[in-house]
Short mmCIF file of C-alpha atoms and ligand atoms in Angstrom, two decimals:
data_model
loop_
_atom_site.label_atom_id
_atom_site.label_comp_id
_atom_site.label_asym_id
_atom_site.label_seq_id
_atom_site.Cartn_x
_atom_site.Cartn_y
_atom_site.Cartn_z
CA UNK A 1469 59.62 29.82 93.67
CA UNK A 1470 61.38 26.66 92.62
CA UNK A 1471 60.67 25.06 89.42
CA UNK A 1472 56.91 26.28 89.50
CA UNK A 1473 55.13 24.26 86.73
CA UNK A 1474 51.12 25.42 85.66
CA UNK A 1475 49.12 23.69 83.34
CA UNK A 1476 45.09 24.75 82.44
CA UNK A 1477 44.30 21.49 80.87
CA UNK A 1478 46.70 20.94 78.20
CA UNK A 1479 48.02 24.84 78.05
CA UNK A 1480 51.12 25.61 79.68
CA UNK A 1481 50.99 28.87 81.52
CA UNK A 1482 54.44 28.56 83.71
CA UNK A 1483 57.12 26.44 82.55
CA UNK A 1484 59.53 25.48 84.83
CA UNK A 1485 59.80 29.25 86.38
CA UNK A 1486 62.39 29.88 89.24
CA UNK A 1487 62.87 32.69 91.01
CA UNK A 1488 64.08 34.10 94.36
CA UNK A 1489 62.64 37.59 95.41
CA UNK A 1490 64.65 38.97 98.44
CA UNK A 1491 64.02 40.56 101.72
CA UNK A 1492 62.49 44.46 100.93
CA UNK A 1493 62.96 43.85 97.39
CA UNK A 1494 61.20 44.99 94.45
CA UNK A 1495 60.80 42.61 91.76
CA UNK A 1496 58.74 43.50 88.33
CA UNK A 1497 57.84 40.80 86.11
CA UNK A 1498 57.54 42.15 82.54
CA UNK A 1499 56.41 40.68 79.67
CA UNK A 1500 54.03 40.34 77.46
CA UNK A 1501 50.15 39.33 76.97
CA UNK A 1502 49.59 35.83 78.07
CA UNK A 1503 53.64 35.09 78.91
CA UNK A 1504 52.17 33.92 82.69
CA UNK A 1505 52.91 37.24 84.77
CA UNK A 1506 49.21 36.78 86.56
CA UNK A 1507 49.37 33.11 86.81
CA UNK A 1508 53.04 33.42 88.54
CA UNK A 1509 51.15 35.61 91.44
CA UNK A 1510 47.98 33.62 91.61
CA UNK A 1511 50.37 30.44 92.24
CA UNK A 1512 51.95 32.94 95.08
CA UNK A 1513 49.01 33.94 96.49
CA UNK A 1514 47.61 30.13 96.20
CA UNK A 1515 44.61 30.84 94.43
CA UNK A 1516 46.05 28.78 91.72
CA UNK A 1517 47.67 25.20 92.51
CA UNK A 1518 50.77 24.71 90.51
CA UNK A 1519 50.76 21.09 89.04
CA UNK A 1520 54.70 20.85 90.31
CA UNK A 1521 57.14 23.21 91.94
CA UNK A 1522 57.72 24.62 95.94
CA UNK A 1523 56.71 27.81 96.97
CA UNK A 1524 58.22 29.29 100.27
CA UNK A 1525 57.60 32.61 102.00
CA UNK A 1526 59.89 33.66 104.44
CA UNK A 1527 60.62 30.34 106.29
CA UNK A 1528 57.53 28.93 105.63
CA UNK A 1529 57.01 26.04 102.79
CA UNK A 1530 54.11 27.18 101.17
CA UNK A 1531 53.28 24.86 98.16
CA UNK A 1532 55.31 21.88 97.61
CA UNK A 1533 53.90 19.38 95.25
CA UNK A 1534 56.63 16.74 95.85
CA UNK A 1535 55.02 16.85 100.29
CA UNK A 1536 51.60 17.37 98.99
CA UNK A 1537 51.81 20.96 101.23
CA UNK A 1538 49.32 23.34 99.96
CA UNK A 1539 48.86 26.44 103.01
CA UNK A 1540 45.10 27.97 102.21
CA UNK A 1541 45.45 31.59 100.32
CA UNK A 1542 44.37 33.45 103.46
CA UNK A 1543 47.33 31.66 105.68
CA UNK A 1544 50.09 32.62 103.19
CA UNK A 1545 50.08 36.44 104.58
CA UNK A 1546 50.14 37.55 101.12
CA UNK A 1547 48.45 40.79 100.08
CA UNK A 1548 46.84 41.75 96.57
CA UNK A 1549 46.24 45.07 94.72
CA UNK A 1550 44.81 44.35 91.25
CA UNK A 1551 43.88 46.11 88.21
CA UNK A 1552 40.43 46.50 88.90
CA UNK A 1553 39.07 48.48 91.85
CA UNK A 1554 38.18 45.57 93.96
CA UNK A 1555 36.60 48.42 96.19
CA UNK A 1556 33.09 48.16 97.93
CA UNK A 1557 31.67 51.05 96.93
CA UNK A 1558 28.82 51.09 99.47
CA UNK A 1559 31.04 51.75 102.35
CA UNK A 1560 33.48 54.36 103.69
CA UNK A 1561 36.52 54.58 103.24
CA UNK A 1562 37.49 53.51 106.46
CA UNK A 1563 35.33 50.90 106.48
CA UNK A 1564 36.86 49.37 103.52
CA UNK A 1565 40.61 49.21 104.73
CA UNK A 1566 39.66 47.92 108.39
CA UNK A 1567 37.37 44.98 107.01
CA UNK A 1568 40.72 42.75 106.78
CA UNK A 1569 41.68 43.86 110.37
CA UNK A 1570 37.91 43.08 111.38
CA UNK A 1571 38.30 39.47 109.80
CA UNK A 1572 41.07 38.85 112.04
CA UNK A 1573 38.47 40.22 115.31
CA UNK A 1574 41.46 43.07 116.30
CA UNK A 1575 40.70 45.53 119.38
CA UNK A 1576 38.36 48.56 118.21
CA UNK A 1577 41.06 50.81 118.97
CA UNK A 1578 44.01 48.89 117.46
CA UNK A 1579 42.06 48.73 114.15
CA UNK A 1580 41.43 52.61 113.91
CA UNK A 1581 45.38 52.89 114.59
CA UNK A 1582 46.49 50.85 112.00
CA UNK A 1583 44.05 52.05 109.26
CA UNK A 1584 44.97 55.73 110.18
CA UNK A 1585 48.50 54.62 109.83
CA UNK A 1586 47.64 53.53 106.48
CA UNK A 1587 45.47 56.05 105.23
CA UNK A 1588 48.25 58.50 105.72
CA UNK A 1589 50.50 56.76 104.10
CA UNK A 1590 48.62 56.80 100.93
CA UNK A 1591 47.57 60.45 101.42
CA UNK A 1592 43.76 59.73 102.26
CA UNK A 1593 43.17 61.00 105.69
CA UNK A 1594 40.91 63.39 104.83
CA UNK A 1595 38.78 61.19 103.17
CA UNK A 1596 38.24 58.36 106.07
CA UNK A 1597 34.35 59.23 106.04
CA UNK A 1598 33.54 59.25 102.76
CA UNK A 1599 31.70 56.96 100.59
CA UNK A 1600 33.77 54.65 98.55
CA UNK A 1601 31.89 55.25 95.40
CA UNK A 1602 32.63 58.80 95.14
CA UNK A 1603 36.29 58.35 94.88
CA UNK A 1604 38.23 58.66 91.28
CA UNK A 1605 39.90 55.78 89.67
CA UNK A 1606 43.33 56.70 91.45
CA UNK A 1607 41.89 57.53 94.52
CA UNK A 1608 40.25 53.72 94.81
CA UNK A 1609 43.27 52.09 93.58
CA UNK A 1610 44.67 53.96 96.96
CA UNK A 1611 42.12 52.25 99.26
CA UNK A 1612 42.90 48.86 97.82
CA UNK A 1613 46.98 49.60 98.23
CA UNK A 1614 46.03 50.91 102.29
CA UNK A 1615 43.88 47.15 102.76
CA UNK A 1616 46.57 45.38 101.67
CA UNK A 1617 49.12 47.15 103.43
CA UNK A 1618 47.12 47.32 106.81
CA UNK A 1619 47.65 43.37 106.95
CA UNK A 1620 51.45 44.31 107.02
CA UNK A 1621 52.05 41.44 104.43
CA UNK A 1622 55.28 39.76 104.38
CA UNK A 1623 54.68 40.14 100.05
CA UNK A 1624 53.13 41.97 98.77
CA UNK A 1625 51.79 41.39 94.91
CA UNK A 1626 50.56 44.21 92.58
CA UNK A 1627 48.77 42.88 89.27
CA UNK A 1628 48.70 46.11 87.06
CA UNK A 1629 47.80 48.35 89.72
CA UNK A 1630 47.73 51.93 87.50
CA UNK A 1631 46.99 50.13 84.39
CA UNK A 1632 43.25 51.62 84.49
CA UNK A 1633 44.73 55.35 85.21
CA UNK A 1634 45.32 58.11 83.04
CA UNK A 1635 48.90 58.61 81.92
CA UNK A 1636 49.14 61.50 84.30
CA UNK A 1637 47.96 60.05 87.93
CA UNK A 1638 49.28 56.98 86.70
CA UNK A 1639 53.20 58.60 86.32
CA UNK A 1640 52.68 60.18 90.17
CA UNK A 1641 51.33 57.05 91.92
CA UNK A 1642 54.27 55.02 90.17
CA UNK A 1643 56.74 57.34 92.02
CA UNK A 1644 54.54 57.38 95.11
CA UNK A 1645 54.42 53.40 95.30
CA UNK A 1646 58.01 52.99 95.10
CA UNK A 1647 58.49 55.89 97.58
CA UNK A 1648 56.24 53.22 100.04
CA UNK A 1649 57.38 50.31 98.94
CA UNK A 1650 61.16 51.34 99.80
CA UNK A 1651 60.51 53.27 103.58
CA UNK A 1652 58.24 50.05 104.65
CA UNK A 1653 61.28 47.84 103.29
CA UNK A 1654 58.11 46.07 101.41
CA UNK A 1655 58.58 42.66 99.83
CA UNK A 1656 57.00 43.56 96.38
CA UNK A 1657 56.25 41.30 93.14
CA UNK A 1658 55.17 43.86 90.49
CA UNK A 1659 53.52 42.93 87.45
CA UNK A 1660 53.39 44.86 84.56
CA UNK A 1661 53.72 45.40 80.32
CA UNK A 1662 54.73 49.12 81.03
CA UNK A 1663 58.52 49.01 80.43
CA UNK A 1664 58.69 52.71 81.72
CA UNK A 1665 56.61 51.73 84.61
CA UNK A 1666 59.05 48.30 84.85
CA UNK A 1667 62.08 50.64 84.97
CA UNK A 1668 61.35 52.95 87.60
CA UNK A 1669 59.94 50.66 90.08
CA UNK A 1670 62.13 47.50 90.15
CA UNK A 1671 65.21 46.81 92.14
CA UNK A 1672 65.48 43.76 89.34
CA UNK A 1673 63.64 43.18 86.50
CA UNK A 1674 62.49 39.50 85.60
CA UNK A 1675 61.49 39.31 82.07
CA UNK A 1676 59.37 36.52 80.93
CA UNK A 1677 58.50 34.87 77.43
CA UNK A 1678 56.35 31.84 77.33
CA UNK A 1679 55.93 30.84 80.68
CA UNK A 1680 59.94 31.40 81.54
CA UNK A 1681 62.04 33.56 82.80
CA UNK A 1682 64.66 34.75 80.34
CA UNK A 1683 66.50 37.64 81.44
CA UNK A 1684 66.34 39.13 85.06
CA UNK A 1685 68.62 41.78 86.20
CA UNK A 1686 68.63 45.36 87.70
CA UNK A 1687 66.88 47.50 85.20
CA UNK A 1688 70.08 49.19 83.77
CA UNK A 1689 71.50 46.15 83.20
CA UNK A 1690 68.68 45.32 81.31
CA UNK A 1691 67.98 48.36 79.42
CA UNK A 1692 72.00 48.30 78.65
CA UNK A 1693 72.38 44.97 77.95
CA UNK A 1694 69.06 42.95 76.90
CA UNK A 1695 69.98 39.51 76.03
CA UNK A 1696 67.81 39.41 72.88
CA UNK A 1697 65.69 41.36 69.96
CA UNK A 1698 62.64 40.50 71.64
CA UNK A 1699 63.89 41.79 74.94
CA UNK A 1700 65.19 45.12 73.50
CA UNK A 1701 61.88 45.34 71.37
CA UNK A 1702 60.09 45.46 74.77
CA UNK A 1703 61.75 47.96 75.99
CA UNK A 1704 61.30 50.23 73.27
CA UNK A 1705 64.45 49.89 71.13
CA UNK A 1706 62.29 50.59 67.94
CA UNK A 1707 65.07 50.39 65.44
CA UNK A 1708 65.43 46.34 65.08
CA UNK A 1709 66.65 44.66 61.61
CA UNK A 1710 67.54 41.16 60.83
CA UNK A 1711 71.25 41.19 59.25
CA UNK A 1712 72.98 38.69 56.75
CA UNK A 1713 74.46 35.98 59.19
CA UNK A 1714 77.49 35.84 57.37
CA UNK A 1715 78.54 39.75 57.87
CA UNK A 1716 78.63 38.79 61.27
CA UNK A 1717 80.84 36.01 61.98
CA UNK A 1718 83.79 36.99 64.36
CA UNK A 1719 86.44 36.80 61.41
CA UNK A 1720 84.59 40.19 60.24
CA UNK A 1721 86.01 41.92 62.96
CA UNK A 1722 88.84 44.29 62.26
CA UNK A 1723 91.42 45.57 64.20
CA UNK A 1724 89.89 48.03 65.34
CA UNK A 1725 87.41 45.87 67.10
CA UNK A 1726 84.65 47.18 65.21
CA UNK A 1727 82.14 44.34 62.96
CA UNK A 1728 80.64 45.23 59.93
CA UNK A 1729 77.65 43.92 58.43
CA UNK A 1730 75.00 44.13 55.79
CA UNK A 1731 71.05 44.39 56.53
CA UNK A 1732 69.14 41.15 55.21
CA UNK A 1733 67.64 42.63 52.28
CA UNK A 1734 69.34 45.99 51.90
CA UNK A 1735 72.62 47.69 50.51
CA UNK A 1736 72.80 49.24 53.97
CA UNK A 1737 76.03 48.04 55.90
CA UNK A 1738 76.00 48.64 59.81
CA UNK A 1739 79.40 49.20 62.12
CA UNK A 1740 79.04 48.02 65.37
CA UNK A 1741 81.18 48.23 67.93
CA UNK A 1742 79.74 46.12 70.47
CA UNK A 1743 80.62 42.26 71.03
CA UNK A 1744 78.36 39.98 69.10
CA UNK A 1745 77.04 37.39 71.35
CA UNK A 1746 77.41 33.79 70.16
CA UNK A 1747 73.77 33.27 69.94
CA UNK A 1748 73.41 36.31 67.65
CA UNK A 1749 75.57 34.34 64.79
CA UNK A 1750 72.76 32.40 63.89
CA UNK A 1751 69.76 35.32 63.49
CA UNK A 1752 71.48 38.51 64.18
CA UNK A 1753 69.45 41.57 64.84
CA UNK A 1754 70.58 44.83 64.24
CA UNK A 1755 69.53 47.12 67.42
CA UNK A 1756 69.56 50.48 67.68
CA UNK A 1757 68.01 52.95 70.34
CA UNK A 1758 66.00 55.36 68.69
CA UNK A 1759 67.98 58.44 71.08
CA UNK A 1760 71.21 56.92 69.52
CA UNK A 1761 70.42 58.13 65.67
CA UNK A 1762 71.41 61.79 64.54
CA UNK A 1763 69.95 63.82 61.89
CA UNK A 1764 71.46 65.95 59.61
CA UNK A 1765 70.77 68.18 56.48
CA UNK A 1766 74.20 68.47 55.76
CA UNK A 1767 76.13 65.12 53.85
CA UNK A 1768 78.46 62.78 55.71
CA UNK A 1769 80.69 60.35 54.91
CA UNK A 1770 81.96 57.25 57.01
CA UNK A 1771 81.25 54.81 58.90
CA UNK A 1772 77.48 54.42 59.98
CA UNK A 1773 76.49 57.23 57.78
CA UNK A 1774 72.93 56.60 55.86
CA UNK A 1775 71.41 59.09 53.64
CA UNK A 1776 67.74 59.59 53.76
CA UNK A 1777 64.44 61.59 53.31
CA UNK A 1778 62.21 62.37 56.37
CA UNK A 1779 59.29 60.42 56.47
CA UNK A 1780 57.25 61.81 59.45
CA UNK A 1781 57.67 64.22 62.00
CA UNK A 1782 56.37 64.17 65.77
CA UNK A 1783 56.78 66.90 67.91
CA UNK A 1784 56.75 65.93 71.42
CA UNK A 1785 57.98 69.09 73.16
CA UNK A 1786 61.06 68.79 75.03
CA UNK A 1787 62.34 66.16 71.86
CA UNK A 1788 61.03 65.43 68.19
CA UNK A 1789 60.42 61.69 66.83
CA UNK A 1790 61.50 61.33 63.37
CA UNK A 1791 60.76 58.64 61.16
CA UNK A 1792 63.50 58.73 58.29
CA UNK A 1793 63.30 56.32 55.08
CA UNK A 1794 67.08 55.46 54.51
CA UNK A 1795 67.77 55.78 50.52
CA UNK A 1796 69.45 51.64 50.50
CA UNK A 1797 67.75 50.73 53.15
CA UNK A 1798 64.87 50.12 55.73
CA UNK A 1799 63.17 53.08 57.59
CA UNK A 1800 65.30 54.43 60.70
CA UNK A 1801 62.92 55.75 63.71
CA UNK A 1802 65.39 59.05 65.55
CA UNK A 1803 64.32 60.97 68.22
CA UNK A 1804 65.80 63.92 68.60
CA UNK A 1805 66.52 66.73 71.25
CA UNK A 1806 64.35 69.55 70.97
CA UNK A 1807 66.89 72.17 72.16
CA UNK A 1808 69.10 74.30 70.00
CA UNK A 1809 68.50 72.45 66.67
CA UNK A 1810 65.37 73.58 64.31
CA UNK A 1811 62.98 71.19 63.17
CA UNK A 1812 63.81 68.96 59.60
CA UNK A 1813 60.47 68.91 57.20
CA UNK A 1814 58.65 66.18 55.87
CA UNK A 1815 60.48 65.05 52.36
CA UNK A 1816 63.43 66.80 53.58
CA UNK A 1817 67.12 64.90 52.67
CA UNK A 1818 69.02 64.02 55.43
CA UNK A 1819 72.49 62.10 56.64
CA UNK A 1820 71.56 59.45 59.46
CA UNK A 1821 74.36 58.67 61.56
CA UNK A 1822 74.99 56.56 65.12
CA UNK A 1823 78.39 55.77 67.26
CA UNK A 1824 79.40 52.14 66.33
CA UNK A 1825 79.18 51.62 70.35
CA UNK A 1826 75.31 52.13 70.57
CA UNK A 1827 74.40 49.31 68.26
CA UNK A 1828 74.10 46.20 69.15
CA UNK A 1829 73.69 43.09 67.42
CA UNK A 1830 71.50 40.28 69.28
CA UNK A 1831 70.37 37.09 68.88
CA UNK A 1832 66.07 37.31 67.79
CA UNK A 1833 65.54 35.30 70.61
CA UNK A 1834 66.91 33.54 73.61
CA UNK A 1835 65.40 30.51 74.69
CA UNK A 1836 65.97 30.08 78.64
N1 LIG B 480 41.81 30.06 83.81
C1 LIG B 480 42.50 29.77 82.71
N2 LIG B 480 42.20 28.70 81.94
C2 LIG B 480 42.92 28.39 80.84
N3 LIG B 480 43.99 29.09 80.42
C3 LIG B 480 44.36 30.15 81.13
C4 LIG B 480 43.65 30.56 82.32
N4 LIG B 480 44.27 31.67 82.82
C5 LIG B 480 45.28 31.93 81.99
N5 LIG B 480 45.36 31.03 80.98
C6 LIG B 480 46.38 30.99 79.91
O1 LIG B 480 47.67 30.96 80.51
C7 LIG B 480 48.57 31.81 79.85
C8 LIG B 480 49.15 32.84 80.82
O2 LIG B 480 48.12 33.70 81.25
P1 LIG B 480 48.36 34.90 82.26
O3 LIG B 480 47.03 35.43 82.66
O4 LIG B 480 49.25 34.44 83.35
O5 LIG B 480 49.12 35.94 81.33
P2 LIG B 480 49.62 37.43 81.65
O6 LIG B 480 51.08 37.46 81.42
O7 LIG B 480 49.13 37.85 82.99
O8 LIG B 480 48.90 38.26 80.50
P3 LIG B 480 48.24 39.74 80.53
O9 LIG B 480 49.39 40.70 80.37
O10 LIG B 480 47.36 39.77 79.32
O11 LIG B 480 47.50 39.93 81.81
C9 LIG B 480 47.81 32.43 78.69
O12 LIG B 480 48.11 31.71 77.52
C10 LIG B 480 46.35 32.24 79.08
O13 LIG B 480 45.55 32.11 77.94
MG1 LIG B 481 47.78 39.35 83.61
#
């Protein structure tokens, strides 16, 4: 997509957006409600006519505004799985993932072939027969993955697939799908809000605010190094504060490389260890990872050492989330190992602490 442009009327729902998705590659736009993850794949699909921009699949130009091409959705070899179901419910099973093939007025016996192929690859050949109605939620979203992957689509766009699962089927499938995605060596544009779901099944992550792009990168990278508050916010860095701007000019560094700084608002002062981007200096943001915060009962002293009282505690088996209300300062959200430490009461005091290297300081937002 090059410089893909939508407008409904006088809203903008893409702004400018380029991106190149490679050959067998994964990509998962994240972001969040309304930021123009479904418009980006109904412009792909061409169900939705960008008002500027080119499109091109493979070697094909499929949208170019500037040549007046626009190639009819069902030419663009693109194939869909949505959130909902999308399933007719009054045929089989079988009958549902050959339609496509049908369309197209394939041999009898090809068509069989290729849905078989399908069918086992989404673990539903036992189930060829049966009506589509009397499948489960997962099980549906399974014959709408096998149609679109029995046109052998050169991309292949998921909208939300799981969103309508339970947490459970919705954890295996996400494992399954990448498991397909990478032994077909599919071409995959992934939308999503999940940032766990984001995580496991991207080969890059392109994160998008308003209609941009404004970070895209392999999802380490990302989850290491987000670019700004709202980024880490996304992906569930819970512990976010606005800082004095001052505290964190460059000149505060010492020589040990470390910066200090002050909370906006609070006595609290925050060592961090990381380098300040420039665009931080202006509306810093304290970030800290929630896994990066230990808990003590017993008193510390140093750097990045905050006495508290515990606020809440969640047990959540194999680690406990702890919400902690620092004395001087704002309230700190920890979570905790499970094994080999007891569990801290409600009202209990406690010492806060976190390595200078785990906190970050970013800039609120970065504007692309
Ligand atoms: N048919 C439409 N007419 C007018 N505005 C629209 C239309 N479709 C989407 N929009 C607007 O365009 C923007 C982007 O919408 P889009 O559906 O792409 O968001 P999204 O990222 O997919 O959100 P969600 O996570 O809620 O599905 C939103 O502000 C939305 O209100
Ligand atoms: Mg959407």
């Amino acid at each position: 997509m090059e410089n893909i442009t939508l407008a409904y009327g006088e809203a903008t729902a893409i702004d400018g957006l380029s991106v190149t998705v490679e050959d067998g590659e994964s990509l998962v736009l994240l972001g969040k409600s309304g930021c123009g993850k479904t418009s980006t794949m109904r412009c792909v699909a061409g169900l939705e006519t960008p008002t500027r921009g080119r499109i091109t699949i493979g070697d094909t130009v499929v949208f170019d505004s500037e040549r007046g091409i626009r190639m009819a959705p069902n030419k663009r070899n693109v194939g869909m799985v949505f959130q909902s179901y999308a399933v007719w419910p009054h045929r089989t099973i079988f009958q549902n993932v050959a339609f496509p093939l049908q369309q197209q007025r394939l041999p009898k016996a090809e068509i069989r072939e290729r849905v078989a192929e399908v069918l086992e690859l989404v673990g539903l050949t036992d189930y060829a027969e049966r009506g589509a109605s009397l499948l489960s939620g997962g099980q549906m979203q399974r014959v709408a993955l096998a149609r679109s992957l029995v046109m052998r689509p050169s991309v292949l766009l998921l909208d939300e697939p799981l969103s309508n699962l339970d947490a459970r089927l919705r954890d295996r499938l996400r494992v399954e799908l990448r498991d397909i995605q990478q032994r077909l060596g599919l071409t995959c544009v992934y939308v999503t809000h999940d940032q766990s779901e984001a995580l496991a099944l991207a080969d890059r992550i392109a994160l998008m605010q308003g209609g941009r792009i404004v970070q895209i990168d392999r999802p380490e990278r990302i989850y290491d190094a987000p670019s700004s508050a709202a980024i880490a916010d996304f992906l569930g860095v819970s512990n976010i504060f606005p800082c004095d701007p001052g505290t964190t000019a460059p000149t505060g560094a010492t020589a040990t490389g470390t910066t200090t700084f002050r909370l906006t608002g609070h006595a609290t002062e925050v060592t961090s260890a990381a380098p300040t981007p420039a665009g931080a200096l202006t509306a810093p943001r304290a970030c800290i990872r929630p896994e990066d915060i230990q808990l003590t009962p017993e008193p510390l002293t140093g750097a990045n050492t905050w006495p508290g009282r515990v606020d809440v505690v969640s047990f959540q088996g194999s680690y406990v989330r702890y919400r902690v209300a620092l004395k001087d300062g704002p309230d700190l959200d920890a979570i905790v190992p499970r094994r080999g430490t007891s569990l801290l009461g409600v009202g209990e005091p406690v010492w806060a602490t976190a390595d200078p290297a785990a906190i970050q300081v970013l800039p609120a937002e970065v504007t692309a």
